[in-house]
Coordinates of C-alpha atoms in Angstrom, one line a residue:
Chain Z
M5 CA -9.5 -27.3 -0.6
N6 CA -12.3 -25.0 1.6
I7 CA -10.1 -22.7 3.8
V8 CA -11.5 -20.3 6.4
T9 CA -9.6 -17.5 7.2
C10 CA -10.2 -15.7 10.4
F11 CA -9.4 -12.2 11.6
K12 CA -10.3 -9.5 14.1
L13 CA -10.5 -5.8 13.3
V14 CA -9.3 -3.8 16.0
P15 CA -8.6 -0.1 16.7
E16 CA -5.5 1.4 15.2
E17 CA -2.9 2.0 18.0
Q18 CA -1.7 5.2 16.9
D19 CA -5.2 7.0 17.5
I20 CA -5.5 5.3 20.9
V21 CA -5.9 8.0 23.6
V22 CA -5.0 7.5 27.2
N23 CA -7.1 9.4 29.8
S24 CA -6.0 11.0 32.6
D25 CA -7.6 7.8 34.6
R26 CA -5.2 5.8 32.4
T27 CA -8.6 4.4 30.7
L28 CA -8.6 4.2 27.0
N29 CA -10.3 6.4 24.8
L30 CA -10.9 4.4 21.5
E31 CA -13.9 7.0 20.4
K32 CA -11.2 8.2 17.5
A33 CA -9.2 5.2 16.9
N34 CA -9.4 4.2 13.3
T35 CA -10.6 0.7 12.7
K36 CA -7.3 -1.7 11.1
I37 CA -7.2 -5.7 10.5
S38 CA -5.2 -7.1 13.2
L39 CA -1.5 -7.4 12.3
Y40 CA -1.3 -11.1 13.1
D41 CA -4.4 -11.9 11.6
L42 CA -2.6 -10.9 7.7
N43 CA -0.2 -13.8 8.5
A44 CA -3.4 -15.8 8.6
V45 CA -5.2 -14.6 5.4
E46 CA -1.5 -14.6 3.4
A47 CA -1.1 -18.2 4.6
G48 CA -4.7 -19.0 3.3
T49 CA -4.2 -17.6 0.0
E50 CA -0.9 -19.2 -0.4
L51 CA -2.4 -22.5 0.8
A52 CA -5.6 -22.0 -2.2
A53 CA -3.1 -21.0 -4.7
A54 CA -1.1 -24.5 -4.6
I55 CA -4.3 -26.2 -5.0
P56 CA -6.0 -25.3 -8.0
G57 CA -10.0 -25.1 -7.3
S58 CA -10.1 -24.0 -3.8
K59 CA -12.1 -21.1 -2.2
V60 CA -11.0 -19.0 1.0
N61 CA -13.3 -17.6 3.4
A62 CA -12.6 -14.8 5.3
L63 CA -14.4 -14.4 8.9
S64 CA -14.5 -12.5 11.3
V65 CA -17.1 -11.9 14.2
G66 CA -17.5 -8.5 16.5
G67 CA -19.5 -5.4 16.6
K68 CA -19.6 -2.0 14.8
R69 CA -16.2 -2.0 13.3
L70 CA -17.5 -5.2 10.8
E71 CA -19.6 -2.2 9.1
N72 CA -16.8 -0.7 8.0
T73 CA -16.8 -1.4 4.4
K74 CA -13.0 0.4 4.1
A75 CA -12.1 -2.5 6.3
R76 CA -14.3 -5.0 4.3
K77 CA -12.6 -3.8 1.2
D78 CA -9.0 -4.3 2.8
I79 CA -9.8 -7.2 3.8
L80 CA -10.8 -8.8 0.3
S81 CA -8.2 -7.0 -1.6
R82 CA -5.6 -9.5 0.3
G83 CA -6.9 -12.6 -1.2
P84 CA -10.4 -14.0 0.3
D85 CA -13.0 -15.0 -2.5
A86 CA -16.3 -13.8 0.1
L87 CA -16.2 -12.4 3.8
Y88 CA -18.2 -13.7 6.2
A89 CA -19.3 -10.9 9.0
V90 CA -21.1 -11.9 12.4
I91 CA -21.9 -8.7 13.9
D92 CA -23.5 -8.4 17.0
P93 CA -24.1 -5.9 20.1
S94 CA -23.0 -8.7 22.2
L95 CA -19.8 -9.6 20.3
E96 CA -18.8 -5.7 20.7
S97 CA -16.1 -6.9 23.2
A98 CA -16.2 -10.3 22.9
L99 CA -13.5 -12.4 24.9
P100 CA -11.9 -15.7 23.4
R101 CA -14.6 -17.8 24.4
E102 CA -17.6 -15.8 22.7
T103 CA -15.5 -15.1 20.0
A104 CA -14.6 -18.8 19.2
A105 CA -18.5 -20.0 19.7
A106 CA -19.2 -17.3 17.2
L107 CA -17.1 -18.5 14.8
A108 CA -17.3 -22.2 15.2
A109 CA -21.0 -21.4 14.7
A110 CA -20.5 -19.3 11.1
V111 CA -18.4 -21.9 10.0
T112 CA -20.5 -24.2 10.6
K113 CA -23.6 -21.9 8.7
I114 CA -20.9 -21.3 5.7
G115 CA -21.1 -25.0 5.1
G116 CA -17.7 -26.7 6.3
F117 CA -14.3 -26.3 5.8
D118 CA -11.0 -28.0 5.3
V119 CA -8.6 -25.8 7.0
I120 CA -9.5 -22.7 9.9
L121 CA -6.6 -20.4 9.9
C122 CA -5.7 -17.9 12.7
G123 CA -3.4 -15.5 14.0
E124 CA -1.3 -15.9 16.6
G125 CA -3.3 -13.7 18.6
S126 CA -5.4 -10.5 18.3
G127 CA -3.7 -6.9 17.9
D128 CA -5.8 -5.7 21.4
L129 CA -6.4 -8.7 23.7
Y130 CA -3.3 -11.1 22.2
A131 CA -4.8 -13.7 24.3
Q132 CA -3.7 -16.4 21.9
Q133 CA -6.9 -18.7 22.6
V134 CA -9.4 -18.2 19.6
G135 CA -8.3 -20.3 17.5
L136 CA -7.4 -23.6 20.2
L137 CA -10.5 -23.0 21.6
L138 CA -12.4 -23.1 18.2
G139 CA -10.8 -26.4 17.0
S140 CA -12.1 -27.8 20.6
L141 CA -15.8 -26.3 19.8
L142 CA -15.4 -27.8 16.3
S143 CA -13.6 -31.2 17.8
V144 CA -11.0 -31.3 15.3
P145 CA -7.0 -31.3 15.4
V146 CA -5.7 -27.8 16.1
V147 CA -2.3 -26.8 16.2
N148 CA -0.4 -23.5 17.1
D149 CA 2.9 -21.8 16.8
V150 CA 2.8 -23.1 13.3
S151 CA 5.9 -20.9 11.0
K152 CA 5.6 -23.1 7.8
L153 CA 2.4 -25.0 6.2
T154 CA 2.4 -27.4 3.2
A155 CA -0.7 -29.0 1.9
G156 CA -0.7 -32.7 1.3
E157 CA -3.1 -35.3 0.2
G158 CA -6.1 -35.0 3.2
T159 CA -3.4 -33.5 5.2
V160 CA -1.4 -30.5 5.8
T161 CA 1.9 -30.6 7.4
V162 CA 2.9 -28.3 9.9
E163 CA 6.2 -27.1 11.5
R164 CA 6.6 -25.5 15.1
T165 CA 9.5 -23.9 15.8
L166 CA 9.8 -24.7 19.3
E167 CA 13.2 -23.3 21.9
T168 CA 15.5 -26.5 20.7
E169 CA 13.7 -27.8 18.2
V170 CA 11.8 -27.8 14.7
E171 CA 8.8 -29.8 15.2
V172 CA 7.3 -31.3 12.3
L173 CA 3.5 -32.7 12.0
S174 CA 1.1 -34.0 9.7
V175 CA -2.4 -32.9 10.5
P176 CA -5.3 -34.4 9.2
L177 CA -7.9 -32.4 7.5
P178 CA -10.2 -30.7 8.5
A179 CA -8.2 -28.8 11.0
V180 CA -7.7 -25.6 13.0
I181 CA -4.3 -23.8 12.6
C182 CA -3.1 -21.3 14.1
V183 CA 0.2 -19.5 12.3
T184 CA 2.8 -17.3 13.8
S185 CA 4.2 -13.9 12.2
D186 CA 6.9 -15.8 11.4
I187 CA 5.5 -18.4 8.7
N188 CA 4.8 -15.3 5.6
T189 CA 5.4 -11.4 4.6
P190 CA 1.5 -10.6 3.8
K191 CA 1.6 -9.2 0.1
I192 CA 0.5 -5.9 -0.1
P193 CA -2.4 -5.0 -2.2
S194 CA -2.0 -4.9 -5.4
M195 CA -4.1 -1.6 -7.2
K196 CA -5.9 -4.2 -9.2
T197 CA -7.2 -6.6 -6.2
I198 CA -7.9 -3.2 -4.4
L199 CA -10.4 -2.0 -7.0
A200 CA -12.1 -5.7 -6.8
A201 CA -12.1 -5.8 -3.5
G202 CA -15.6 -4.2 -3.6
K203 CA -17.1 -6.6 -6.1
K204 CA -16.6 -9.4 -3.8
P205 CA -19.4 -10.8 -1.8
V206 CA -19.8 -9.9 1.3
T207 CA -22.6 -11.9 3.9
S208 CA -23.5 -10.5 7.5
W209 CA -25.0 -12.5 10.1
S210 CA -26.2 -11.7 14.1
C211 CA -25.9 -14.1 16.7
A212 CA -29.9 -14.9 16.2
D213 CA -29.0 -15.8 12.5
L214 CA -26.6 -18.5 14.1
G215 CA -28.8 -19.6 16.5
I216 CA -26.3 -18.7 19.1
T217 CA -27.3 -16.9 22.5
P218 CA -24.1 -15.8 24.2
G219 CA -24.3 -16.5 27.8
A220 CA -23.1 -15.4 31.0
A221 CA -19.3 -14.7 30.5
P222 CA -16.8 -17.3 32.8
V223 CA -14.6 -14.2 32.8
V224 CA -15.6 -10.5 33.8
V225 CA -13.3 -7.6 32.4
Q226 CA -12.8 -5.4 35.7
S227 CA -10.7 -2.6 33.9
V228 CA -8.6 -1.9 31.0
L229 CA -5.8 0.5 32.0
A230 CA -2.5 2.1 30.0
P231 CA 0.5 1.0 32.5
E232 CA 1.8 3.9 34.9
Q233 CA 4.1 6.1 33.6
A234 CA 7.6 5.8 35.5
D235 CA 10.3 8.7 35.4
R236 CA 13.7 7.6 33.8
K237 CA 15.7 6.6 36.6
K238 CA 18.7 8.4 34.8
V239 CA 21.4 6.4 35.7
I240 CA 24.1 7.1 33.3
L241 CA 27.3 4.9 33.9
E242 CA 30.5 5.9 31.3
G243 CA 32.6 4.0 29.9
D244 CA 32.8 -0.1 29.6
S245 CA 35.0 -1.1 32.2
D246 CA 34.6 -4.3 34.3
S247 CA 33.2 -2.3 37.0
N248 CA 30.8 -0.1 34.9
V249 CA 29.7 -3.2 33.6
A250 CA 29.0 -4.9 37.0
A251 CA 27.6 -1.9 38.2
F252 CA 25.0 -1.7 35.0
V253 CA 24.2 -5.5 35.5
E254 CA 23.7 -5.0 39.4
S255 CA 21.1 -1.7 38.5
L256 CA 19.1 -4.0 35.9
R257 CA 18.7 -6.8 38.4
K258 CA 17.5 -4.4 41.3
T259 CA 15.3 -2.4 39.0
L260 CA 14.1 -5.9 37.8
Chain B
M27 CA -18.4 19.6 -3.4
D28 CA -17.1 16.6 -2.2
F29 CA -13.8 16.2 -1.1
Q30 CA -13.9 13.2 0.5
L31 CA -11.5 10.5 -1.1
T32 CA -13.5 7.2 -1.9
E33 CA -12.6 4.2 0.3
E34 CA -10.8 2.6 -2.9
Q35 CA -8.2 5.8 -3.1
E36 CA -7.8 5.4 0.5
L37 CA -6.6 2.0 0.4
L38 CA -4.6 2.5 -2.8
L39 CA -2.8 5.6 -1.1
A40 CA -2.4 3.3 2.0
S41 CA -0.9 0.6 -0.6
V42 CA 1.3 3.1 -1.8
R43 CA 2.6 3.8 1.5
E44 CA 3.1 0.2 2.8
L45 CA 5.0 -0.4 -0.4
I46 CA 7.4 2.2 0.2
S47 CA 7.8 2.5 3.9
R48 CA 8.6 -1.5 3.8
S49 CA 10.7 -1.7 1.0
F50 CA 12.3 1.6 -0.3
P51 CA 13.6 3.6 2.7
A52 CA 14.8 7.2 2.0
E53 CA 18.4 5.2 2.1
Y54 CA 17.9 3.5 -0.8
F55 CA 16.8 6.7 -2.9
K56 CA 20.4 8.8 -1.2
K57 CA 22.2 5.6 -2.5
C58 CA 20.4 6.2 -6.1
D59 CA 20.8 9.8 -6.1
E60 CA 24.5 10.0 -5.5
E61 CA 25.0 7.4 -7.8
Y62 CA 23.3 8.9 -11.0
K63 CA 21.4 5.5 -10.6
Y64 CA 17.9 4.6 -12.3
P65 CA 15.9 3.3 -9.6
I66 CA 15.2 0.5 -11.2
E67 CA 14.0 -1.7 -8.6
F68 CA 11.8 1.0 -7.1
M69 CA 10.5 1.2 -10.6
N70 CA 9.6 -2.5 -11.5
A71 CA 7.9 -2.8 -7.5
L72 CA 5.4 0.3 -9.0
G73 CA 5.0 -2.2 -12.2
E74 CA 4.1 -5.1 -10.0
N75 CA 1.6 -3.2 -7.6
G76 CA -0.1 -2.5 -10.7
I77 CA 0.6 1.8 -9.9
S78 CA 2.2 2.3 -13.3
M79 CA -0.7 0.7 -14.9
L80 CA -3.4 2.8 -13.2
G81 CA -5.7 4.3 -15.6
V82 CA -4.4 2.0 -18.7
P83 CA -7.9 0.2 -20.3
E84 CA -8.8 -2.8 -18.9
D85 CA -8.8 -4.7 -21.9
L86 CA -5.0 -3.7 -22.5
G87 CA -4.3 -5.9 -19.0
G88 CA -4.3 -2.3 -17.0
I89 CA -6.4 -1.1 -14.4
P90 CA -9.1 1.4 -14.6
A91 CA -9.1 4.8 -12.6
D92 CA -9.7 8.4 -13.1
L93 CA -7.0 10.6 -13.5
V94 CA -8.1 12.2 -10.1
T95 CA -7.1 8.9 -8.6
Q96 CA -3.7 8.5 -10.9
M97 CA -2.6 12.3 -9.4
L98 CA -3.3 11.2 -5.4
V99 CA -1.2 8.3 -6.4
I100 CA 1.9 10.8 -7.8
E101 CA 1.6 12.5 -4.8
E102 CA 1.6 9.9 -2.5
V103 CA 4.8 8.5 -3.8
G104 CA 6.0 11.8 -3.7
R105 CA 5.1 12.6 0.0
M106 CA 6.8 9.5 1.4
G107 CA 10.1 10.8 -0.5
A108 CA 10.3 8.9 -3.7
P109 CA 10.7 10.1 -6.9
C110 CA 7.4 10.5 -8.6
F111 CA 8.9 12.7 -10.9
L112 CA 9.7 9.2 -12.7
M113 CA 5.8 8.1 -13.6
M114 CA 4.9 9.4 -16.7
G115 CA 1.7 7.1 -16.3
A116 CA -0.8 5.7 -18.3
H117 CA -1.0 8.8 -20.7
C118 CA 1.8 7.0 -22.8
V119 CA -1.0 4.4 -23.2
H120 CA -3.2 7.0 -24.7
N121 CA -1.2 8.5 -26.8
M122 CA -0.5 5.3 -28.7
M123 CA -4.3 4.5 -28.7
D124 CA -5.0 7.9 -29.8
F125 CA -2.1 7.9 -32.8
G126 CA 0.2 4.9 -32.6
N127 CA -0.1 1.2 -34.4
K128 CA -1.0 -2.0 -33.2
E129 CA 2.7 -3.0 -32.8
Q130 CA 3.7 0.7 -30.9
L131 CA 0.4 0.2 -28.9
A132 CA 1.7 -3.5 -27.7
K133 CA 5.3 -2.4 -26.8
T134 CA 4.1 1.0 -24.7
V135 CA 1.6 -1.4 -23.0
E136 CA 4.5 -4.2 -22.4
A137 CA 7.2 -1.5 -21.1
L138 CA 4.8 0.2 -18.7
A139 CA 3.7 -3.2 -17.0
T140 CA 7.3 -3.2 -15.9
G141 CA 6.9 0.0 -14.3
V142 CA 9.3 1.9 -16.2
P143 CA 8.0 4.7 -19.0
P144 CA 8.0 3.2 -22.5
Y145 CA 9.5 6.0 -24.4
S146 CA 11.4 9.1 -24.0
L147 CA 10.0 11.9 -25.9
A148 CA 13.2 13.4 -28.0
I149 CA 11.6 17.0 -29.0
T150 CA 13.9 19.7 -27.5
E151 CA 16.9 20.8 -29.4
P152 CA 19.6 23.1 -28.6
Q153 CA 18.5 25.8 -30.5
A154 CA 14.6 24.8 -30.1
G155 CA 13.0 24.2 -26.7
S156 CA 9.5 25.7 -26.5
D157 CA 10.0 27.3 -29.9
N158 CA 9.2 24.2 -31.6
N159 CA 9.0 25.7 -35.1
M160 CA 13.0 25.9 -35.1
L161 CA 13.7 22.2 -34.6
G162 CA 16.3 21.0 -37.1
T163 CA 16.1 17.2 -36.7
S164 CA 15.5 15.7 -40.1
Y165 CA 13.9 12.6 -41.7
T166 CA 14.4 11.9 -45.4
R167 CA 13.9 8.8 -47.4
K168 CA 16.1 6.6 -49.9
N169 CA 15.6 3.5 -51.6
G170 CA 12.3 2.4 -48.9
K171 CA 14.1 3.6 -46.2
V172 CA 13.7 6.7 -43.5
Y173 CA 16.7 8.2 -42.4
L174 CA 16.9 10.6 -39.4
N175 CA 19.9 12.8 -38.9
G176 CA 19.9 16.0 -35.9
Q177 CA 20.5 16.3 -32.4
K178 CA 18.2 16.3 -29.5
T179 CA 19.2 17.7 -26.3
F180 CA 17.4 17.8 -22.4
I181 CA 15.8 14.2 -23.3
S182 CA 14.6 12.7 -20.2
G183 CA 15.0 8.9 -19.7
A184 CA 16.7 8.7 -22.8
A185 CA 19.7 6.4 -21.7
D186 CA 17.1 4.2 -19.8
Y187 CA 13.5 3.9 -20.9
P188 CA 13.5 1.2 -24.1
Y189 CA 11.8 3.6 -26.8
M190 CA 12.2 7.0 -28.1
L191 CA 9.4 9.2 -29.9
V192 CA 11.6 11.2 -32.0
L193 CA 10.1 14.5 -33.1
A194 CA 11.8 15.1 -37.1
R195 CA 11.0 17.6 -39.5
D196 CA 10.7 16.9 -43.5
P197 CA 13.3 19.4 -45.2
E198 CA 11.0 19.3 -48.2
G199 CA 8.0 20.5 -46.0
K200 CA 6.6 23.9 -46.9
D201 CA 4.0 24.3 -44.3
P202 CA 5.5 24.7 -41.0
K203 CA 2.3 23.6 -39.3
K204 CA 2.6 20.1 -41.5
C205 CA 6.3 19.3 -41.6
F206 CA 6.9 17.5 -38.6
S207 CA 6.6 13.7 -38.1
L208 CA 6.7 11.6 -35.3
W209 CA 8.6 8.4 -35.3
W210 CA 9.6 5.5 -33.4
V211 CA 13.0 4.7 -32.4
D212 CA 15.2 1.9 -30.3
P213 CA 17.8 4.1 -28.5
K214 CA 20.2 1.1 -29.4
T215 CA 19.7 1.7 -33.6
P216 CA 23.3 2.4 -35.3
G217 CA 23.7 5.8 -35.8
I218 CA 22.3 7.1 -32.7
R219 CA 24.7 8.3 -30.1
I220 CA 23.9 9.4 -26.2
N221 CA 25.4 11.5 -23.9
R222 CA 24.4 12.0 -20.4
L223 CA 24.0 15.5 -19.3
H224 CA 25.4 16.5 -15.6
K225 CA 22.5 18.3 -13.6
I226 CA 22.2 19.4 -10.2
G227 CA 18.7 17.5 -9.8
W228 CA 16.5 14.8 -11.1
R229 CA 19.6 12.4 -10.7
M230 CA 18.0 9.4 -11.0
V231 CA 16.8 9.8 -14.3
S232 CA 19.0 10.4 -17.4
N233 CA 19.0 13.7 -19.2
C234 CA 20.6 13.7 -22.5
E235 CA 21.9 14.8 -25.8
V236 CA 21.1 12.6 -28.1
F237 CA 22.8 12.4 -31.6
F238 CA 21.3 10.8 -35.3
D239 CA 23.8 10.1 -37.7
N240 CA 21.9 9.0 -40.3
V241 CA 20.2 6.5 -38.4
E242 CA 18.0 4.0 -40.8
I243 CA 14.7 3.2 -39.7
E244 CA 11.6 1.4 -41.7
E245 CA 8.6 3.1 -42.6
S246 CA 6.3 1.7 -40.1
A247 CA 8.1 3.5 -37.6
L248 CA 5.9 6.5 -38.4
V249 CA 3.9 7.5 -35.3
G250 CA 0.3 8.8 -36.0
K251 CA 0.3 10.6 -39.6
E252 CA 2.5 12.2 -41.4
G253 CA 2.9 15.5 -41.2
N254 CA 1.0 15.9 -37.9
G255 CA 3.6 15.3 -35.1
F256 CA 3.0 18.6 -33.3
G257 CA -1.0 17.8 -33.5
H258 CA -0.4 14.7 -31.8
L259 CA 1.9 16.2 -29.0
M260 CA -0.6 19.0 -28.2
R261 CA -2.5 16.9 -25.7
N262 CA 0.0 15.0 -24.6
F263 CA 1.7 18.7 -23.6
E264 CA -1.7 19.5 -21.7
I265 CA -1.8 16.4 -19.4
E266 CA 2.5 16.4 -19.1
R267 CA 1.8 19.8 -17.4
L268 CA -0.8 18.6 -14.9
T269 CA 1.5 15.7 -14.2
I270 CA 4.8 18.1 -13.7
A271 CA 1.8 20.1 -11.0
A272 CA 1.4 16.8 -9.3
Y273 CA 5.4 15.9 -9.3
S274 CA 5.7 19.2 -7.1
V275 CA 2.8 18.6 -4.5
G276 CA 3.9 15.3 -3.0
P277 CA 7.8 16.6 -2.4
A278 CA 6.4 20.0 -0.9
E279 CA 4.4 17.8 1.5
C280 CA 7.6 15.6 2.5
A281 CA 9.5 18.6 3.3
F282 CA 6.7 20.5 5.0
E283 CA 5.9 17.1 7.4
E284 CA 9.8 17.0 7.9
A285 CA 10.1 20.7 9.1
A286 CA 7.2 20.5 11.3
K287 CA 8.0 17.2 13.2
Y288 CA 11.6 19.4 13.4
S289 CA 10.0 22.4 14.7
N290 CA 9.1 20.6 17.6
Q291 CA 12.6 18.8 18.6
R292 CA 15.0 21.8 18.1
V293 CA 15.5 23.6 21.0
T294 CA 17.1 27.1 21.0
F295 CA 17.3 29.4 23.9
G296 CA 15.4 26.9 26.1
K297 CA 12.0 26.6 23.6
T298 CA 11.4 24.5 21.0
I299 CA 11.7 26.6 17.4
G300 CA 8.3 25.8 16.5
S301 CA 7.2 27.5 19.5
Y302 CA 8.7 31.1 17.8
Q303 CA 6.0 33.1 15.8
L304 CA 8.5 33.5 13.0
I305 CA 8.5 29.8 12.4
Q306 CA 4.7 29.3 13.0
N307 CA 4.6 32.1 10.1
K308 CA 6.4 30.1 8.1
L309 CA 4.7 26.6 8.3
T310 CA 1.5 28.4 8.1
Q311 CA 2.5 29.8 4.6
M312 CA 3.7 26.4 3.7
A313 CA 0.4 25.0 4.6
I314 CA -1.9 27.6 2.7
K315 CA 0.6 26.8 -0.1
I316 CA 0.4 23.1 -0.2
E317 CA -3.4 23.2 0.0
N318 CA -3.5 25.2 -2.7
M319 CA -1.5 23.1 -4.9
K320 CA -3.6 20.1 -3.9
N321 CA -6.7 21.7 -4.9
Y322 CA -5.5 22.9 -8.3
V323 CA -3.9 19.5 -9.1
Y324 CA -7.1 17.9 -8.5
K325 CA -9.4 20.5 -9.9
V326 CA -7.7 20.2 -13.3
A327 CA -7.3 16.5 -12.9
W328 CA -11.3 16.3 -12.4
Q329 CA -11.7 18.7 -15.5
D330 CA -9.9 16.4 -17.7
D331 CA -12.0 13.2 -16.1
N332 CA -14.9 15.4 -17.1
K333 CA -13.9 15.9 -20.6
Q334 CA -13.6 19.9 -20.5
S335 CA -10.4 21.9 -21.9
L336 CA -7.1 21.8 -19.7
R337 CA -5.7 24.4 -22.1
L338 CA -5.8 27.3 -19.6
S339 CA -6.0 25.5 -16.2
S340 CA -2.8 23.0 -17.3
A341 CA -0.5 26.1 -17.1
L342 CA -1.8 28.2 -14.5
C343 CA -1.9 24.8 -12.2
K344 CA 1.8 24.0 -13.7
L345 CA 3.1 27.8 -13.3
Y346 CA 1.4 27.8 -9.4
C347 CA 2.4 24.4 -8.5
S348 CA 5.9 24.5 -9.7
Q349 CA 6.8 28.0 -7.6
A350 CA 5.0 27.0 -4.8
A351 CA 6.5 23.7 -4.1
Q352 CA 9.7 25.3 -4.4
E353 CA 8.7 28.0 -2.0
V354 CA 7.6 25.3 0.6
I355 CA 10.4 23.5 0.2
D356 CA 12.9 26.1 0.4
D357 CA 11.4 27.3 4.0
A358 CA 11.3 23.8 4.8
M359 CA 14.9 24.0 4.3
Q360 CA 15.4 27.5 6.5
I361 CA 13.5 25.7 9.5
M362 CA 16.2 22.5 9.4
G363 CA 19.0 24.8 9.0
G364 CA 22.4 23.2 8.6
V365 CA 20.8 20.1 9.2
G366 CA 18.3 20.4 5.8
Y367 CA 21.5 21.6 3.9
T368 CA 23.5 18.0 4.4
E369 CA 22.8 15.6 1.7
D370 CA 21.7 13.1 4.9
C371 CA 18.7 15.4 5.1
R372 CA 16.2 14.1 2.2
I373 CA 15.4 18.1 2.2
S374 CA 18.2 18.6 0.4
R375 CA 17.4 16.3 -2.6
L376 CA 13.7 17.6 -2.7
W377 CA 15.5 21.2 -3.0
R378 CA 17.4 20.0 -6.1
D379 CA 15.1 18.2 -7.7
I380 CA 12.2 20.3 -7.7
R381 CA 14.1 23.2 -9.6
V382 CA 13.5 21.8 -12.3
S383 CA 9.9 21.8 -12.7
R384 CA 9.5 25.7 -13.5
I385 CA 11.6 24.6 -16.2
G386 CA 10.9 21.8 -17.6
G387 CA 7.7 20.6 -19.8
G388 CA 7.7 24.4 -20.8
T389 CA 9.4 27.2 -18.5
D390 CA 7.2 29.6 -15.5
E391 CA 7.7 32.2 -18.7
I392 CA 6.2 29.6 -21.4
M393 CA 3.3 28.9 -19.0
T394 CA 2.7 32.5 -18.5
Y395 CA 2.6 33.2 -22.0
I396 CA 0.4 30.7 -22.9
A397 CA -2.1 31.3 -19.8
G398 CA -2.0 35.4 -20.2
R399 CA -2.4 34.9 -24.0
Q400 CA -5.4 32.4 -23.6
I401 CA -7.1 34.8 -20.9
V402 CA -6.7 37.8 -23.0
K403 CA -8.3 35.9 -25.9
E404 CA -11.0 34.5 -23.4
Y405 CA -12.1 38.4 -22.7
A406 CA -11.9 39.8 -26.5
N407 CA -15.6 39.8 -26.7
K408 CA -16.6 40.5 -23.4

């Protein structure tokens, strides 16, 4: 089975500095793999382990962060056999539509797939759209919110935990599957896989290599600002009497 | 001189941090310490992740890594508040590669892969610590078998590790330099009695008295060359000194970080204690000692990686790091005040555990003796 696991490199949240005008300074932020994508990578390697002869390709699109060799080794230490990276200045702050278009072109150039796995959303934008757009662009079935994944003959069986029921679907391949963070606990890379990661193949492409030209974005980001800080209200209700509980609820209701 | 860690080293350390922070909270080690329990789950996790096999050759199922990397990993385990002093590492395997037989090497590798050190070193006796010539435990032969008799003490891991290397004397031997041999022993062999000692620290590993009463072993249990027991262990001692120095760095960093954070939280007389120069002075001196310890451990490990002698440097490094770490952790406790003295604060455990670094593997005084003698010798003809 040919498996592609998509991931995004995002700034380390702890390193992000909020400027006085509430804009974000990412200059000193280290690079890390978006946490939700680690579930997709783990799901991909588990799927591959269940079907002998499978291959897992990690795929990402973005800007300069993808040149980070440590981050490349990090993703490869988590199971994928090879890494494909589309690095282009036009993808530096790409929104879901451009990201999905670049992923679709890259998957085609890689030479096909049976399953593409995505996380439930990225660690920075968390738009939860890329996987769905990707499936649509590739004209294949796409299912999100998947919390269990089992390989079948030409299909995968997925479970989606909905509000009142668990939906079980048999999805014909090829398909795009977006997994939730409940699907697994990503394994911690072992010493062996870390040291072997640097020997795995990495292929870098630009948008020109893929024959795509990002068009005018249908959505333009006006600003990204940190939430305004609000002082604590310091409303303290002593004791758990009915009247205090009622006052607490009323206080919450007013605030919300 | 390049102080930058490689990307692989950074990822290895990140993996160590993730492993401990995900599965082994401070509460786990607190409980093991309180119950005098060997943290087998933690050690097995080190084995499963491959941490215990760092530095073991690939053809033995290990993961090639230089000694600097191995020391960095020990340091990081300690910095996370975990008992890094339980990590014996690859030199157990290297010992068996150097002077063990195939079967002994295979058993060593098999045990280490589980994360548990393969064997305890049964050398010290009540009347003979660093003065090894006074060792009295003997081996004698009768009807094609070998018999061990005597008593060892302070044997680390004797009740926890699967095997034991016993240094014993040939009572017939005339030359004290050639009458000691090493024997591979299963601690469950009839005639062996193990008695745990009660200590103020290092409660997560046993230190034991071991009694040998006509313990029958096979000739094949001889480790290395007969009469060369001391010679085989000499190199082990140098790496052991460096390893004990590395054991000191991480706990000191752990205590320092906790104390530095606390100094920003604890308020007295309307100000955080970190704003007072007396506390700043402590933190500054602690930071200097930690940097010195780190640099010293890395340098001595680098010397070994570059085939340089550790005879002087490993003794100096152990002496400095053991003392400096004790000072740093003691200062951390002082900054934490009463909180640091409680068992709810892990600094109290680190404080108890670190003290033995100045005793085990050769006391401060023995390190001074080894280093001082060597320094004078080096300047004899200059």
